C-alpha atoms as a printed R data frame, in Angstrom:
    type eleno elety resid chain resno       x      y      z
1   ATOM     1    CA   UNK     A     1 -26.056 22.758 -0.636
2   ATOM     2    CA   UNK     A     2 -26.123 25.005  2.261
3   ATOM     3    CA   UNK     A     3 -28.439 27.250  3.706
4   ATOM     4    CA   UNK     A     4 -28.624 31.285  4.295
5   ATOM     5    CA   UNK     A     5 -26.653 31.109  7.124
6   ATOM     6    CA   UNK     A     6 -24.111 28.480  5.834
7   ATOM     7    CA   UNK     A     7 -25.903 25.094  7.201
8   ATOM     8    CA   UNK     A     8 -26.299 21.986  5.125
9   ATOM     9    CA   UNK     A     9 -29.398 21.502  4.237
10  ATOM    10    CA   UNK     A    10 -28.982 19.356  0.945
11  ATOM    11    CA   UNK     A    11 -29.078 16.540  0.086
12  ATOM    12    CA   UNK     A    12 -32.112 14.983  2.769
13  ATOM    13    CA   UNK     A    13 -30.455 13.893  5.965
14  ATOM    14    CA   UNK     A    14 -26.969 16.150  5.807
15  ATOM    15    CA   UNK     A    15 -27.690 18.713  8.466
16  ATOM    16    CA   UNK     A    16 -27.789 15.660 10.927
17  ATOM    17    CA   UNK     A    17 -24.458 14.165  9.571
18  ATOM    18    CA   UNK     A    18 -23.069 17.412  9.523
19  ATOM    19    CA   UNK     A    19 -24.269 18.004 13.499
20  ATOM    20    CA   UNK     A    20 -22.946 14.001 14.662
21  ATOM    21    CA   UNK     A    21 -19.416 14.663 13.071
22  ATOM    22    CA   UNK     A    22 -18.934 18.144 14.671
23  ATOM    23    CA   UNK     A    23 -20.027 16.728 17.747
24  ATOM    24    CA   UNK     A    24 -17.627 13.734 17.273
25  ATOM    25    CA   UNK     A    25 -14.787 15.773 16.461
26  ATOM    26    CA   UNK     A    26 -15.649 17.653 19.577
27  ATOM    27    CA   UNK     A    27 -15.321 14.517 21.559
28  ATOM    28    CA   UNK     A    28 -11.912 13.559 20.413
29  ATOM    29    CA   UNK     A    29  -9.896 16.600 19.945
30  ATOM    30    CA   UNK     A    30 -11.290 18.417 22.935
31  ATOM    31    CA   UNK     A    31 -10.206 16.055 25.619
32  ATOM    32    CA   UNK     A    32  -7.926 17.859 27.254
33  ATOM    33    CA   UNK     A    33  -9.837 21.285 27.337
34  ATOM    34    CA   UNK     A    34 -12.352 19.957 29.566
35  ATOM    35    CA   UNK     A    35 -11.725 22.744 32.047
36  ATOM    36    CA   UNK     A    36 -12.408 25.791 30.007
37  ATOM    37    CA   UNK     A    37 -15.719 26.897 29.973
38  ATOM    38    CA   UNK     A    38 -15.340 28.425 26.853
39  ATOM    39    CA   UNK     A    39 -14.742 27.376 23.752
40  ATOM    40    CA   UNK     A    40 -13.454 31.299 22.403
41  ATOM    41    CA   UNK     A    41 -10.129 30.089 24.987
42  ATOM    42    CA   UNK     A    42  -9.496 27.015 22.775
43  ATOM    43    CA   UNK     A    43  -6.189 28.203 20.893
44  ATOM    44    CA   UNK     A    44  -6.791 29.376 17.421
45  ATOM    45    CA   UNK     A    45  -4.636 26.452 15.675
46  ATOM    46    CA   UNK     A    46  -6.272 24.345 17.661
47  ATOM    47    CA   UNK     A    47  -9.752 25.257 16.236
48  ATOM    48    CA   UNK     A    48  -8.565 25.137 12.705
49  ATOM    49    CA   UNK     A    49  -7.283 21.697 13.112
50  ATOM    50    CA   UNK     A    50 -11.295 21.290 14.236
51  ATOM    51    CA   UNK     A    51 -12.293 22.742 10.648
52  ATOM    52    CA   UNK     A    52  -9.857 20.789  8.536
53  ATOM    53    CA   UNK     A    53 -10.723 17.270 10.393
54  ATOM    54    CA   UNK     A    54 -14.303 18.597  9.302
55  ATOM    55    CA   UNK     A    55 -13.930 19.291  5.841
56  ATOM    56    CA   UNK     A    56 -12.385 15.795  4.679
57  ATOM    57    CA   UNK     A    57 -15.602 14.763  5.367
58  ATOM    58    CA   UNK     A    58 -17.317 16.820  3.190
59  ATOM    59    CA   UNK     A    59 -17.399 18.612 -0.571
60  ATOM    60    CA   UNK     A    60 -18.587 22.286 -0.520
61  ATOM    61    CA   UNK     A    61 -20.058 24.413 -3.455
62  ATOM    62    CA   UNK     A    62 -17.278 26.881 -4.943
63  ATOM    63    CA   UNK     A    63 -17.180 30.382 -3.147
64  ATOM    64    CA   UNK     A    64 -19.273 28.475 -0.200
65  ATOM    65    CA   UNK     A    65 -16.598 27.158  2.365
66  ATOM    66    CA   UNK     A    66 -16.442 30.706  4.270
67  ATOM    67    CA   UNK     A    67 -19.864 30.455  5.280
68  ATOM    68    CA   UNK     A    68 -19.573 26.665  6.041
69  ATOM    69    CA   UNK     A    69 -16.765 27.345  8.383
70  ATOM    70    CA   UNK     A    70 -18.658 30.158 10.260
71  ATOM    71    CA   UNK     A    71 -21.468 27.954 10.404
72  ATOM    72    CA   UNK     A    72 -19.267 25.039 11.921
73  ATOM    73    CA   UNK     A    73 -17.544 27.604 14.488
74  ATOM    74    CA   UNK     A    74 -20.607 28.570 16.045
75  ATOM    75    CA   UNK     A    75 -21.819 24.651 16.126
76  ATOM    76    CA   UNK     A    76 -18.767 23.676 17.245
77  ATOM    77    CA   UNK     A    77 -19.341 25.716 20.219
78  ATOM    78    CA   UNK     A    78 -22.559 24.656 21.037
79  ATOM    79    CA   UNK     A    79 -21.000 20.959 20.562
80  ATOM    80    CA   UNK     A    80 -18.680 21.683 23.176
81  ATOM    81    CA   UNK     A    81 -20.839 23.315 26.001
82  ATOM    82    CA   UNK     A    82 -23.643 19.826 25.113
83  ATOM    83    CA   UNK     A    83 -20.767 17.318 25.696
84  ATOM    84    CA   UNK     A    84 -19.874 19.542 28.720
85  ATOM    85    CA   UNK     A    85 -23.090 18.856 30.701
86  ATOM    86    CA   UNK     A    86 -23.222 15.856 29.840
87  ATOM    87    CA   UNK     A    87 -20.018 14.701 30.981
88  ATOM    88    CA   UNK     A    88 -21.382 16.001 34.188
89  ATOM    89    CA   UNK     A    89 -24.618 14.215 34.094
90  ATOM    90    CA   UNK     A    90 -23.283 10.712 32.498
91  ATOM    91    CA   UNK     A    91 -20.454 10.571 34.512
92  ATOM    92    CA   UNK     A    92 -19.810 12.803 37.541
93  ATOM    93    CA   UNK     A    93 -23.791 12.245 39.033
94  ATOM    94    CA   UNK     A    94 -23.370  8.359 37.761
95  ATOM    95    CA   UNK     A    95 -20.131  8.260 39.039
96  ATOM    96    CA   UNK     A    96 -18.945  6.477 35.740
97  ATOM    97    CA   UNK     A    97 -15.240  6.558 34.745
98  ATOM    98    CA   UNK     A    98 -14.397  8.757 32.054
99  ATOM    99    CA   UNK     A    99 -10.894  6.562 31.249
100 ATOM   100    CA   UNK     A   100 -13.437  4.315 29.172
101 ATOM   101    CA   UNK     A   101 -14.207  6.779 26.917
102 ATOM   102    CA   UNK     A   102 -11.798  9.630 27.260
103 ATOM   103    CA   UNK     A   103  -8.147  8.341 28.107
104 ATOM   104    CA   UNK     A   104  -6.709 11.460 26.505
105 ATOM   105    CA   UNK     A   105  -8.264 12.978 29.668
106 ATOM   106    CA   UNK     A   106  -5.500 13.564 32.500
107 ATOM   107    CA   UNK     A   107  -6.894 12.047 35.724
108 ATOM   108    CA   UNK     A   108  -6.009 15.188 38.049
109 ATOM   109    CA   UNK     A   109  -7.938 16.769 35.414
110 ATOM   110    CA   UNK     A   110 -11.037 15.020 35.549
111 ATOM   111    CA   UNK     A   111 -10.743 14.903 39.780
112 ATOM   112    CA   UNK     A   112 -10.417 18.501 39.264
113 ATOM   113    CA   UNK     A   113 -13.743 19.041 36.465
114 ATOM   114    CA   UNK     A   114 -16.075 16.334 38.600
115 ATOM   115    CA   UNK     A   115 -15.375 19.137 41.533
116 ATOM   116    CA   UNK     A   116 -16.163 22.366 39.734
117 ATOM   117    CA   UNK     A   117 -19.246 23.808 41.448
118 ATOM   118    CA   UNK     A   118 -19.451 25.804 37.188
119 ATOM   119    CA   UNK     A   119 -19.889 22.179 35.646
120 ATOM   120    CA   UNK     A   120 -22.923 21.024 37.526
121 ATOM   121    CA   UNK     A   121 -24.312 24.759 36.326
122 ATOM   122    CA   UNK     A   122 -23.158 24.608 33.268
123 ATOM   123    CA   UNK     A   123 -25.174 21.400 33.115
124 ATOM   124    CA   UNK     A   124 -28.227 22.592 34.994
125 ATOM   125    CA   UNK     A   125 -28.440 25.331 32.383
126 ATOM   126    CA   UNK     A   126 -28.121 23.180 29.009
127 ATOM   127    CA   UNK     A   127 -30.413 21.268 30.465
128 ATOM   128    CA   UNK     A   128 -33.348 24.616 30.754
129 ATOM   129    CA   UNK     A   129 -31.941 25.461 27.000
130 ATOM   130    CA   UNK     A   130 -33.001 21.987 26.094
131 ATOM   131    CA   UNK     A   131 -35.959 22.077 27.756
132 ATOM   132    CA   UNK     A   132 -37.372 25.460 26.320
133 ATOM   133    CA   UNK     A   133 -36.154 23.730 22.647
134 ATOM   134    CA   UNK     A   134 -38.287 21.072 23.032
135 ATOM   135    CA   UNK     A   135 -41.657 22.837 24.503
136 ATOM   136    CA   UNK     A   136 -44.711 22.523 22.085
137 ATOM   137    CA   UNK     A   137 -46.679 26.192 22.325
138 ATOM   138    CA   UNK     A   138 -49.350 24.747 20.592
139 ATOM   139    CA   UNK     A   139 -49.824 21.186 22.602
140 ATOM   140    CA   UNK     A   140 -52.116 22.902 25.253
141 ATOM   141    CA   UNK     A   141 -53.493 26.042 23.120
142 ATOM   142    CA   UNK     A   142 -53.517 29.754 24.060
143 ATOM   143    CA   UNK     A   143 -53.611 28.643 27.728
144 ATOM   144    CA   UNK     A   144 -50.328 26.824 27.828
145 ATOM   145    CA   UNK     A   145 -49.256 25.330 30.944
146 ATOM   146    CA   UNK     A   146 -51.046 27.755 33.363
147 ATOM   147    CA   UNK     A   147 -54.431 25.763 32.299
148 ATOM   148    CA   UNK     A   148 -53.274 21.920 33.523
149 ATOM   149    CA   UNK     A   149 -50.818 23.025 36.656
150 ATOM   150    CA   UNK     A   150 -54.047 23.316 38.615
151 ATOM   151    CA   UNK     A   151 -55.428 19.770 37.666
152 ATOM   152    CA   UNK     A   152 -52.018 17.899 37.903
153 ATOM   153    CA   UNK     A   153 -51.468 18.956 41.172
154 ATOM   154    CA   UNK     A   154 -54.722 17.579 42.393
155 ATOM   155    CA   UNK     A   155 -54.163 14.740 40.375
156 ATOM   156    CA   UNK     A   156 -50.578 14.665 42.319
157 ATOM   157    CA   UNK     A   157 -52.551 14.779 45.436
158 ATOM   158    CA   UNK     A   158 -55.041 12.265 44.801
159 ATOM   159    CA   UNK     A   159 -51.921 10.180 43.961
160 ATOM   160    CA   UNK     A   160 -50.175 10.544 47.671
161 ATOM   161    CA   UNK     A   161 -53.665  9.823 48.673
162 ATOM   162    CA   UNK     A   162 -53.965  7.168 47.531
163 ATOM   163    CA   UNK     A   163 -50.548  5.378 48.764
164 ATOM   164    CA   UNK     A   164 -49.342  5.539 45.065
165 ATOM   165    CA   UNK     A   165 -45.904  6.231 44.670
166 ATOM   166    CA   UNK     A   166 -44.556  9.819 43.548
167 ATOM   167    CA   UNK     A   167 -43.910  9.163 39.459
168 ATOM   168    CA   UNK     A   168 -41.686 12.604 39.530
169 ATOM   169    CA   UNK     A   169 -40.107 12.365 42.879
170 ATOM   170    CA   UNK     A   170 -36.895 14.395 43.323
171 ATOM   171    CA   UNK     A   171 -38.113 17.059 40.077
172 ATOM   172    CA   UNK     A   172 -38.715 20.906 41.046
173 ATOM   173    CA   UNK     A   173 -42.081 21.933 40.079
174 ATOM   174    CA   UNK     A   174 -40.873 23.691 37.066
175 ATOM   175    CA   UNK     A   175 -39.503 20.596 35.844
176 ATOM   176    CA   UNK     A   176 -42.772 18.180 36.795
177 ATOM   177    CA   UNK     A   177 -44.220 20.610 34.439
178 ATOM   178    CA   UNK     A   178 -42.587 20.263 32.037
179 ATOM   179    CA   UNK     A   179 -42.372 16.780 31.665
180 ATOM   180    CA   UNK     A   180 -46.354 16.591 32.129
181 ATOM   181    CA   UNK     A   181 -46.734 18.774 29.347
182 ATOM   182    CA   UNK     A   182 -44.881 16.149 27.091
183 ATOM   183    CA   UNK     A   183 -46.887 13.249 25.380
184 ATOM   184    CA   UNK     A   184 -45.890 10.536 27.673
185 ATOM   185    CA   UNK     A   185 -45.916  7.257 28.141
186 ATOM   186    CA   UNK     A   186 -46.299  4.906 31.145
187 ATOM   187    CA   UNK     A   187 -44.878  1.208 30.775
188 ATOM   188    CA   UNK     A   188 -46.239 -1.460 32.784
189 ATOM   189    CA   UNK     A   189 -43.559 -1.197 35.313
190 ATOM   190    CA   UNK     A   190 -44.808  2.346 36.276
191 ATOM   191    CA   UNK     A   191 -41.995  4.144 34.477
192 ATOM   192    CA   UNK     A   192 -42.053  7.189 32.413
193 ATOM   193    CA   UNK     A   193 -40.814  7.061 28.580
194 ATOM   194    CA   UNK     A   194 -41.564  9.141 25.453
195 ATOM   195    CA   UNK     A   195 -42.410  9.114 21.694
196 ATOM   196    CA   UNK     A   196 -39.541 11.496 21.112
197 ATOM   197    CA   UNK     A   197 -36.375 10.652 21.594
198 ATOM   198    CA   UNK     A   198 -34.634 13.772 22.356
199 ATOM   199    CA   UNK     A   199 -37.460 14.380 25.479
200 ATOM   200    CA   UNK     A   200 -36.383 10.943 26.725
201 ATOM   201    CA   UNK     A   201 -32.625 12.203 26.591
202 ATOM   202    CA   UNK     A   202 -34.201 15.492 28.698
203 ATOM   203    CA   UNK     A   203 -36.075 13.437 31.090
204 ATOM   204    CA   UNK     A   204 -32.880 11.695 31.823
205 ATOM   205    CA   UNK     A   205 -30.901 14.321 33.034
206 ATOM   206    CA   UNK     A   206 -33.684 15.817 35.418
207 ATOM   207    CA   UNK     A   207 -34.074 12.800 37.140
């Protein structure tokens, strides 16, 4: 069953399913058009080799499949720009090789995307999207953040004080924040993790 604007949202747990396969398909066909920034360049057959890969997987209502497809054409896209920034934080800043994962990759093209100054913004900028996703408004009340910066900076301070070591060294201030406004979690090593998984995920890619 899908939704006003064409998203599964029957039967409980689709919308995910639907979301991992897009992004899977993504992954695989989409190898080789690392480069563009933008997914409207991808060649039209291209895209509706996307949508029919896509709906094997899945049975649609009669008179429904239009919507389903505009639906998947807009996620697709947002698929595309995620893996993306990613690439650029899993592998160019970890210096991993992408021929584990993504042979069908040419390796002058992948020299060429780990040394586009537009990938490391790209990925800068998914990673503010994500970031503004995940906020809670209501964690901290009308005040928001503007009530706590003024404590966890002296708390920051006491910190350096005290000889203890910076938890959120290398993080801009907007992004210290941020990740103080989350409900966090300190393990007995000293590290940083969270209850949710998808502010983990966030966390990584500031650090």
């Amino acid at each position: 069953m899908l939704g006003s604007k064409g998203e599964p949202i029957l039967a409980e747990g689709i919308a995910a399913r639907f979301q991992n396969i897009c992004g899977a398909i993504i992954r695989d066909k989409l190898q080789t058009w690392i480069m563009t920034s933008n997914r409207k360049n991808v060649p039209t057959t291209t895209k509706d080799v996307l949508w029919v890969i896509l709906k094997e997987k899945f049975t649609f209502l009669e008179g429904q499949e239009d919507s389903a497809r505009k639906f998947a054409k807009g996620l697709h896209g947002r698929c595309f720009r995620n893996w993306r920034s990613i690439f650029n934080t899993d592998y160019v800043k970890k210096g991993k090789n992408d021929r584990d994962n993504f042979g069908r990759i040419p390796p002058e093209m992948w020299e060429e995307f780990k040394n586009t100054p537009e990938a490391k913004v790209l990925s800068e900028e998914n990673t503010m999207k994500a970031m503004k996703a995940a906020e809670n408004p209501h964690h901290f009340g009308a005040g928001g953040y503007a009530a706590k910066i003024t404590k966890w900076r002296r708390e920051e301070e006491e910190r350096r004080i005290a000889g203890l070591p910076d938890l959120f060294e290398g993080l801009d201030e907007r992004s210290r924040n941020w990740v103080l406004a989350q409900i966090s979690v300190f393990t007995p090593e000293g590290k940083v993790t969270f209850k949710h998984p998808t502010i983990t995920e966030i966390y990584k890619r500031l650090e």
